[in-house]
Amino acid sequence: MAGSKKKFYYTVAKVLHWIAGFIIAFNLLSGWRLGGFELEHRVILLMIHSGIGVTIFGLMLLRWWWRRRNNLYTPPRWWKRPSMLLQWIFYPLLLIQPLLGVALASVIDYEVRAFGLINFSALAADDKAMEQLAFQLHGGLALLLIVLVLVHGIERSRKAFTND
Ligand code: HEM
């Protein structure tokens, strides 16, 4: 009984992992294209980009809570395993990235409304210097995340093939 419950908890964790992974990859890959669109279209695309970003934030909190509540993925001395540390690093980074996006949206000189509903532009006045800073941090962290996702993917595939 306890075993089948644990199995269910892991199944939920895996489903959440793949949903999050899919939309994170979407934002990481499509974000770079946004600047190339006319403002009229960029505003519409940013409704999707920022909405997905907010969803990622919520999903990461949910995943974090689910792992801790059900004591998942905690082999003995897990903090000494680079692969486990890498998994944990994603959580704070994927909470910071949407917050940087919100900071950027609040000072950028056009309207950013997540899913057309949450108006992040209303949070603060336009500010060119802050916009540049937030833009660099948001783009820089996106690059770091791409590298980490690649390392994570390589590490997981190596594990799957070598079975160690
Ligand atoms: C994990 C979530 C997110 C990821 C992975 C992500 C990724 C990216 C990437 C890769 C870029 C392009 C950066 C560049 O060109 O240097 C970008 C741009 C941007 N993102 Fe995000 N983002 C996320 C969440 C958000 C959120 C929540 C918001 C707003 C509430 C947001 C607002 C923006 C804005 C305003 C831009 C600039 C678009 C432009 O070029 O005019 N992002 N994002």
XYZ file of N, CA and C and ligand atoms in Angstrom:
535
model
N 0.839 -1.207 0.000
C 0.000 0.000 0.000
C 0.872 1.254 0.000
N 1.867 1.265 0.990
C 2.766 2.422 1.088
C 3.556 2.576 -0.201
N 3.968 1.409 -0.781
C 4.746 1.426 -2.026
C 3.955 2.002 -3.181
N 2.678 1.631 -3.280
C 1.882 2.116 -4.413
C 1.573 3.605 -4.254
N 1.453 4.060 -2.989
C 1.246 5.497 -2.731
C 2.466 6.278 -3.191
N 3.652 5.763 -2.832
C 4.907 6.431 -3.191
C 5.031 6.480 -4.718
N 4.628 5.373 -5.343
C 4.699 5.305 -6.806
C 3.815 6.399 -7.422
N 2.626 6.568 -6.827
C 1.710 7.610 -7.307
C 2.334 8.996 -7.140
N 2.987 9.248 -5.986
C 3.621 10.550 -5.750
C 4.698 10.818 -6.806
N 5.473 9.763 -7.126
C 6.524 9.935 -8.137
C 5.916 10.175 -9.519
N 4.797 9.489 -9.801
C 4.160 9.684 -11.115
C 3.705 11.135 -11.262
N 3.070 11.666 -10.189
C 2.623 13.070 -10.231
C 3.847 13.985 -10.425
N 4.934 13.698 -9.680
C 6.156 14.526 -9.782
C 6.689 14.501 -11.217
N 6.629 13.322 -11.853
C 7.149 13.215 -13.229
C 6.260 13.969 -14.211
N 4.940 13.866 -14.022
C 4.021 14.593 -14.917
C 4.284 16.103 -14.797
N 4.418 16.578 -13.543
C 4.683 18.012 -13.328
C 6.025 18.403 -13.944
N 7.017 17.496 -13.833
C 8.340 17.762 -14.402
C 8.243 17.983 -15.910
N 7.502 17.097 -16.589
C 7.459 17.196 -18.053
C 6.616 18.370 -18.539
N 5.550 18.689 -17.790
C 4.762 19.878 -18.162
C 5.651 21.120 -18.016
N 6.333 21.214 -16.854
C 7.207 22.376 -16.609
C 8.320 22.408 -17.658
N 8.949 21.251 -17.896
C 10.065 21.180 -18.862
C 9.650 21.672 -20.241
N 8.452 21.276 -20.651
C 7.980 21.640 -21.991
C 7.780 23.160 -22.112
N 7.116 23.750 -21.130
C 6.835 25.190 -21.272
C 8.081 26.045 -20.978
N 8.992 25.510 -20.138
C 10.250 26.236 -19.901
C 11.048 26.270 -21.206
N 11.127 25.112 -21.877
C 11.852 25.055 -23.160
C 11.208 26.014 -24.160
N 9.875 26.061 -24.166
C 9.167 26.955 -25.086
C 9.590 28.409 -24.849
N 9.554 28.854 -23.580
C 9.912 30.246 -23.288
C 11.392 30.518 -23.547
N 12.249 29.526 -23.205
C 13.689 29.716 -23.398
C 14.039 29.851 -24.880
N 13.343 29.074 -25.711
C 13.687 29.088 -27.138
C 13.003 30.224 -27.881
N 11.752 30.538 -27.504
C 11.009 31.549 -28.269
C 11.305 32.974 -27.810
N 11.758 33.133 -26.534
C 11.996 34.478 -25.988
C 12.890 35.332 -26.869
N 13.918 34.703 -27.461
C 14.905 35.442 -28.279
C 14.284 36.050 -29.523
N 13.143 35.513 -29.971
C 12.525 36.009 -31.196
C 11.689 37.264 -30.952
N 11.292 37.492 -29.693
C 10.317 38.551 -29.386
C 10.740 39.917 -29.921
N 12.025 40.264 -29.691
C 12.517 41.598 -30.069
C 12.429 41.862 -31.563
N 12.323 40.827 -32.376
C 12.319 40.993 -33.833
C 10.934 41.328 -34.402
N 9.897 41.308 -33.579
C 8.539 41.564 -34.080
C 8.153 43.030 -33.942
N 7.258 43.468 -34.842
C 6.668 44.810 -34.728
C 5.988 44.901 -33.366
N 5.971 46.117 -32.806
C 5.418 46.301 -31.464
C 4.011 45.701 -31.317
N 3.183 45.946 -32.338
C 1.781 45.482 -32.302
C 1.709 43.960 -32.060
N 2.596 43.223 -32.756
C 2.604 41.766 -32.605
C 3.353 41.327 -31.345
N 4.402 42.103 -31.009
C 5.204 41.756 -29.832
C 4.337 41.779 -28.561
N 3.450 42.781 -28.497
C 2.573 42.914 -27.321
C 1.690 41.666 -27.179
N 1.206 41.165 -28.307
C 0.357 39.962 -28.266
C 1.191 38.738 -27.860
N 2.387 38.612 -28.484
C 3.233 37.455 -28.162
C 3.674 37.492 -26.697
N 3.867 38.720 -26.190
C 4.285 38.831 -24.784
C 3.170 38.462 -23.803
N 1.915 38.544 -24.263
C 0.818 38.066 -23.399
C 1.020 36.571 -23.138
N 1.434 35.864 -24.188
C 1.667 34.417 -24.060
C 2.952 34.168 -23.268
N 4.043 34.862 -23.679
C 5.344 34.661 -23.029
C 5.257 34.934 -21.521
N 4.659 36.071 -21.145
C 4.610 36.424 -19.720
C 3.619 35.503 -18.980
N 2.514 35.140 -19.651
C 1.550 34.230 -19.024
C 2.187 32.878 -18.746
N 2.935 32.386 -19.715
C 3.624 31.098 -19.518
C 4.671 31.243 -18.415
N 5.365 32.388 -18.401
C 6.381 32.639 -17.362
C 5.770 32.587 -15.963
N 4.596 33.196 -15.813
C 3.913 33.188 -14.514
C 3.485 31.756 -14.162
N 3.045 31.012 -15.177
C 2.655 29.609 -14.955
C 3.870 28.797 -14.490
N 5.030 29.073 -15.092
C 6.263 28.364 -14.692
C 6.548 28.642 -13.206
N 6.389 29.900 -12.825
C 6.612 30.286 -11.425
C 5.712 29.440 -10.505
N 4.419 29.390 -10.824
C 3.469 28.629 -10.005
C 3.798 27.144 -10.002
N 4.157 26.618 -11.172
C 4.468 25.181 -11.276
C 5.707 24.813 -10.456
N 6.713 25.701 -10.459
C 7.936 25.405 -9.704
C 7.641 25.392 -8.210
N 6.788 26.332 -7.765
C 6.399 26.324 -6.341
C 5.653 25.039 -6.007
N 4.727 24.642 -6.898
C 3.947 23.418 -6.690
C 4.863 22.186 -6.646
N 5.823 22.136 -7.571
C 6.740 20.983 -7.625
C 7.595 20.915 -6.364
N 8.083 22.088 -5.958
C 8.910 22.165 -4.750
C 8.116 21.613 -3.570
N 6.881 22.118 -3.401
C 6.013 21.698 -2.289
C 5.750 20.190 -2.356
N 5.434 19.697 -3.559
C 5.114 18.271 -3.735
C 6.296 17.380 -3.353
N 7.522 17.749 -3.761
C 8.724 16.979 -3.452
C 8.973 16.937 -1.958
N 8.854 18.104 -1.322
C 9.146 18.182 0.115
C 8.066 17.466 0.932
N 6.810 17.695 0.545
C 5.694 17.111 1.299
C 5.772 15.581 1.285
N 6.157 15.011 0.135
C 6.154 13.558 -0.010
C 7.550 12.944 0.071
N 8.515 13.794 0.441
C 9.876 13.305 0.654
C 10.415 12.540 -0.563
N 10.321 13.175 -1.725
C 10.740 12.498 -2.961
C 12.184 12.880 -3.329
N 12.819 12.017 -4.075
C 14.179 12.248 -4.590
C 15.132 12.687 -3.472
N 15.161 11.925 -2.392
C 16.085 12.277 -1.303
C 16.921 11.055 -0.915
N 17.760 10.556 -1.838
C 18.639 9.450 -1.453
C 19.621 9.930 -0.383
N 20.219 9.002 0.374
C 21.127 9.421 1.438
C 22.227 10.333 0.895
N 22.530 11.364 1.634
C 23.586 12.340 1.282
C 23.417 12.872 -0.138
N 22.164 13.169 -0.503
C 21.878 13.626 -1.868
C 22.624 14.904 -2.217
N 22.896 15.727 -1.196
C 23.565 16.998 -1.460
C 25.013 16.824 -1.912
N 25.539 15.603 -1.788
C 26.907 15.343 -2.255
C 26.918 14.884 -3.711
N 25.722 14.684 -4.285
C 25.646 14.220 -5.683
C 25.446 15.416 -6.608
N 26.400 15.633 -7.536
C 26.279 16.782 -8.444
C 24.960 16.779 -9.219
N 24.471 15.581 -9.618
C 23.244 15.542 -10.418
C 22.034 16.004 -9.588
N 22.012 15.664 -8.292
C 20.907 16.086 -7.433
C 20.991 17.587 -7.173
N 22.225 18.064 -6.991
C 22.400 19.505 -6.760
C 21.914 20.285 -7.970
N 22.244 19.753 -9.150
C 21.819 20.419 -10.386
C 20.290 20.503 -10.428
N 19.634 19.401 -10.052
C 18.160 19.409 -10.039
C 17.629 20.489 -9.119
N 18.243 20.647 -7.940
C 17.755 21.634 -6.972
C 18.033 23.067 -7.403
N 19.156 23.261 -8.112
C 19.517 24.619 -8.553
C 18.425 25.203 -9.455
N 17.752 24.316 -10.214
C 16.713 24.802 -11.139
C 15.587 25.534 -10.399
N 15.288 25.101 -9.196
C 14.126 25.685 -8.497
C 14.303 27.188 -8.231
N 15.371 27.589 -7.502
C 15.500 29.044 -7.292
C 15.657 29.818 -8.595
N 16.428 29.242 -9.545
C 16.654 29.987 -10.799
C 15.350 30.181 -11.572
N 14.495 29.150 -11.552
C 13.239 29.254 -12.305
C 12.159 30.016 -11.538
N 12.463 30.404 -10.314
C 11.584 31.347 -9.613
C 12.093 32.770 -9.861
N 13.426 32.908 -9.914
C 14.018 34.243 -10.133
C 13.726 34.732 -11.555
N 13.805 33.810 -12.541
C 13.644 34.229 -13.945
C 12.287 34.905 -14.214
N 11.154 34.329 -13.778
C 9.876 35.035 -13.987
C 9.826 36.369 -13.225
N 10.467 36.408 -12.035
C 10.455 37.669 -11.281
C 11.237 38.747 -12.039
N 12.339 38.335 -12.676
C 13.089 39.294 -13.503
C 12.236 39.736 -14.689
N 11.467 38.780 -15.225
C 10.559 39.109 -16.336
C 9.523 40.144 -15.895
N 8.984 39.954 -14.688
C 7.992 40.906 -14.157
C 8.653 42.275 -13.957
N 9.884 42.266 -13.407
C 10.607 43.536 -13.197
C 10.808 44.240 -14.538
N 11.193 43.467 -15.540
C 11.405 44.039 -16.882
C 10.092 44.598 -17.443
N 9.036 43.800 -17.317
C 7.729 44.206 -17.859
C 7.220 45.482 -17.187
N 7.537 45.641 -15.888
C 6.992 46.792 -15.157
C 7.621 48.113 -15.603
N 8.849 48.063 -16.128
C 9.522 49.333 -16.496
C 9.669 49.518 -18.009
N 9.299 48.480 -18.786
C 9.485 48.565 -20.234
C 8.447 49.539 -20.827
N 8.790 50.136 -21.986
C 7.941 51.223 -22.492
C 6.786 50.737 -23.377
N 6.283 49.539 -23.146
C 5.032 49.096 -23.785
C 4.316 48.155 -22.820
N 3.051 47.850 -23.132
C 2.247 47.110 -22.156
C 2.509 45.600 -22.197
N 2.719 45.032 -21.018
C 2.864 43.576 -20.903
C 1.762 43.074 -19.971
N 0.835 42.291 -20.541
C -0.299 41.744 -19.773
C -0.265 40.228 -19.875
N 0.034 39.544 -18.763
C 0.095 38.075 -18.794
C -1.266 37.512 -19.178
N -1.312 36.702 -20.237
C -2.547 36.120 -20.780
C -3.614 37.194 -21.015
N -3.180 38.432 -21.202
C -4.121 39.539 -21.437
C -4.837 39.987 -20.172
N -4.479 39.419 -19.028
C -5.234 39.684 -17.799
C -4.450 40.472 -16.740
N -3.214 40.025 -16.481
C -2.451 40.670 -15.396
C -1.557 41.749 -15.998
N -1.851 42.992 -15.649
C -1.119 44.105 -16.241
C 0.147 44.424 -15.442
N 1.279 43.858 -15.876
C 2.530 44.087 -15.158
C 3.080 45.493 -15.396
N 2.670 46.113 -16.478
C 3.174 47.459 -16.779
C 2.665 48.476 -15.771
N 1.557 48.143 -15.093
C 0.975 49.092 -14.131
C 1.768 49.114 -12.819
N 2.747 48.194 -12.685
C 3.460 48.089 -11.408
C 4.422 49.243 -11.159
N 4.993 49.800 -12.245
C 5.984 50.875 -12.065
C 6.009 51.754 -13.320
N 6.624 52.914 -13.168
C 6.738 53.831 -14.314
C 7.838 53.330 -15.255
N 7.748 53.692 -16.538
C 8.798 53.311 -17.495
C 10.140 53.875 -17.019
N 11.187 53.092 -17.188
C 12.513 53.538 -16.734
C 13.552 52.855 -17.620
N 14.197 53.655 -18.468
C 15.124 53.102 -19.469
C 16.310 52.371 -18.825
N 16.893 52.991 -17.775
C 18.078 52.387 -17.148
C 17.707 51.049 -16.497
N 16.577 51.022 -15.784
C 16.139 49.781 -15.124
C 15.768 48.733 -16.167
N 15.176 49.203 -17.264
C 14.793 48.281 -18.343
C 16.037 47.566 -18.893
N 17.101 48.365 -19.128
C 18.319 47.760 -19.676
C 18.926 46.743 -18.715
N 18.914 47.102 -17.436
C 19.477 46.200 -16.420
C 18.654 44.902 -16.353
N 17.328 45.061 -16.235
C 16.455 43.876 -16.128
C 16.549 43.029 -17.394
N 16.663 43.688 -18.551
C 16.748 42.975 -19.824
C 18.022 42.118 -19.869
N 19.126 42.718 -19.403
C 20.393 41.965 -19.421
C 20.348 40.787 -18.454
N 19.776 41.021 -17.267
C 19.706 39.941 -16.274
C 18.770 38.820 -16.765
N 17.625 39.212 -17.354
C 16.640 38.237 -17.855
C 17.247 37.411 -18.999
N 17.947 38.083 -19.898
C 18.586 37.386 -21.026
C 19.755 36.538 -20.554
N 20.551 37.092 -19.599
C 21.725 36.366 -19.079
C 21.302 35.095 -18.359
N 20.259 35.211 -17.541
C 19.793 34.022 -16.802
C 19.192 32.996 -17.771
N 18.554 33.492 -18.836
C 18.006 32.568 -19.843
C 19.154 31.759 -20.468
N 20.271 32.417 -20.748
C 21.432 31.706 -21.327
C 21.955 30.654 -20.352
N 22.097 31.049 -19.095
C 22.583 30.114 -18.075
C 21.629 28.908 -17.977
N 20.320 29.187 -18.019
C 19.334 28.100 -17.929
C 19.456 27.149 -19.118
N 19.707 27.702 -20.307
C 19.860 26.841 -21.490
C 21.047 25.888 -21.281
N 22.164 26.435 -20.784
C 23.350 25.600 -20.547
C 23.026 24.513 -19.510
N 22.360 24.915 -18.413
C 22.045 23.947 -17.352
C 21.070 22.871 -17.827
N 20.100 23.285 -18.663
C 19.135 22.291 -19.192
C 19.886 21.285 -20.062
N 20.837 21.778 -20.867
C 21.616 20.870 -21.727
C 22.431 19.895 -20.871
N 23.100 20.420 -19.827
C 23.903 19.557 -18.945
C 22.986 18.513 -18.283
N 21.821 18.977 -17.825
C 20.848 18.076 -17.170
C 20.396 16.975 -18.147
N 20.105 17.381 -19.395
C 19.664 16.419 -20.419
C 20.751 15.396 -20.717
N 21.989 15.866 -20.859
C 23.111 14.954 -21.159
C 23.308 13.991 -19.994
N 23.256 14.544 -18.785
C 23.486 13.727 -17.584
C 22.389 12.657 -17.425
N 21.126 13.040 -17.679
C 20.040 12.073 -17.549
C 20.121 10.998 -18.634
N 20.485 11.390 -19.877
C 20.569 10.380 -20.947
C 21.730 9.426 -20.687
N 22.853 9.973 -20.177
C 23.992 9.113 -19.866
C 23.583 8.081 -18.813
N 22.831 8.549 -17.825
C 22.358 7.665 -16.762
C 21.421 6.575 -17.321
N 20.547 6.988 -18.233
C 19.592 6.037 -18.808
C 20.313 4.960 -19.608
N 21.382 5.361 -20.328
C 22.083 4.391 -21.180
C 23.053 3.517 -20.394
N 23.720 4.115 -19.381
C 24.715 3.312 -18.641
C 24.066 2.595 -17.461
N 22.849 3.074 -17.081
C 22.088 2.450 -15.990
C 22.830 2.477 -14.666
N 23.609 3.537 -14.411
C 24.280 3.611 -13.101
C 23.654 4.659 -12.189
C 10.903 31.032 -16.784
C 10.249 31.990 -17.401
C 10.810 32.843 -18.504
C 11.784 32.556 -19.434
C 12.560 31.262 -19.596
C 11.958 33.740 -20.247
C 12.857 33.860 -21.309
C 13.065 35.004 -22.051
C 14.063 35.159 -23.071
C 15.036 34.078 -23.529
C 13.965 36.431 -23.550
C 14.854 37.093 -24.625
C 15.945 37.875 -23.935
C 16.834 38.674 -24.904
O 16.449 38.916 -26.057
O 17.957 39.046 -24.464
C 12.895 37.075 -22.846
C 12.471 38.378 -23.076
C 11.456 39.000 -22.383
N 10.704 38.459 -21.378
Fe 10.893 36.591 -20.582
N 11.082 34.703 -19.814
C 10.364 34.201 -18.757
C 9.385 34.848 -18.017
C 8.930 36.125 -18.270
C 7.875 36.792 -17.536
C 7.070 36.185 -16.372
C 7.728 38.032 -18.093
C 6.798 39.157 -17.746
C 5.903 39.142 -16.794
C 8.705 38.144 -19.160
C 8.876 39.275 -19.938
C 9.810 39.406 -20.939
C 9.994 40.632 -21.705
C 9.207 41.944 -21.526
C 11.030 40.373 -22.628
C 11.619 41.363 -23.650
C 10.933 41.210 -24.982
C 11.578 42.155 -26.008
O 12.586 41.770 -26.621
O 11.043 43.249 -26.188
N 9.412 36.963 -19.256
N 12.371 36.200 -21.925
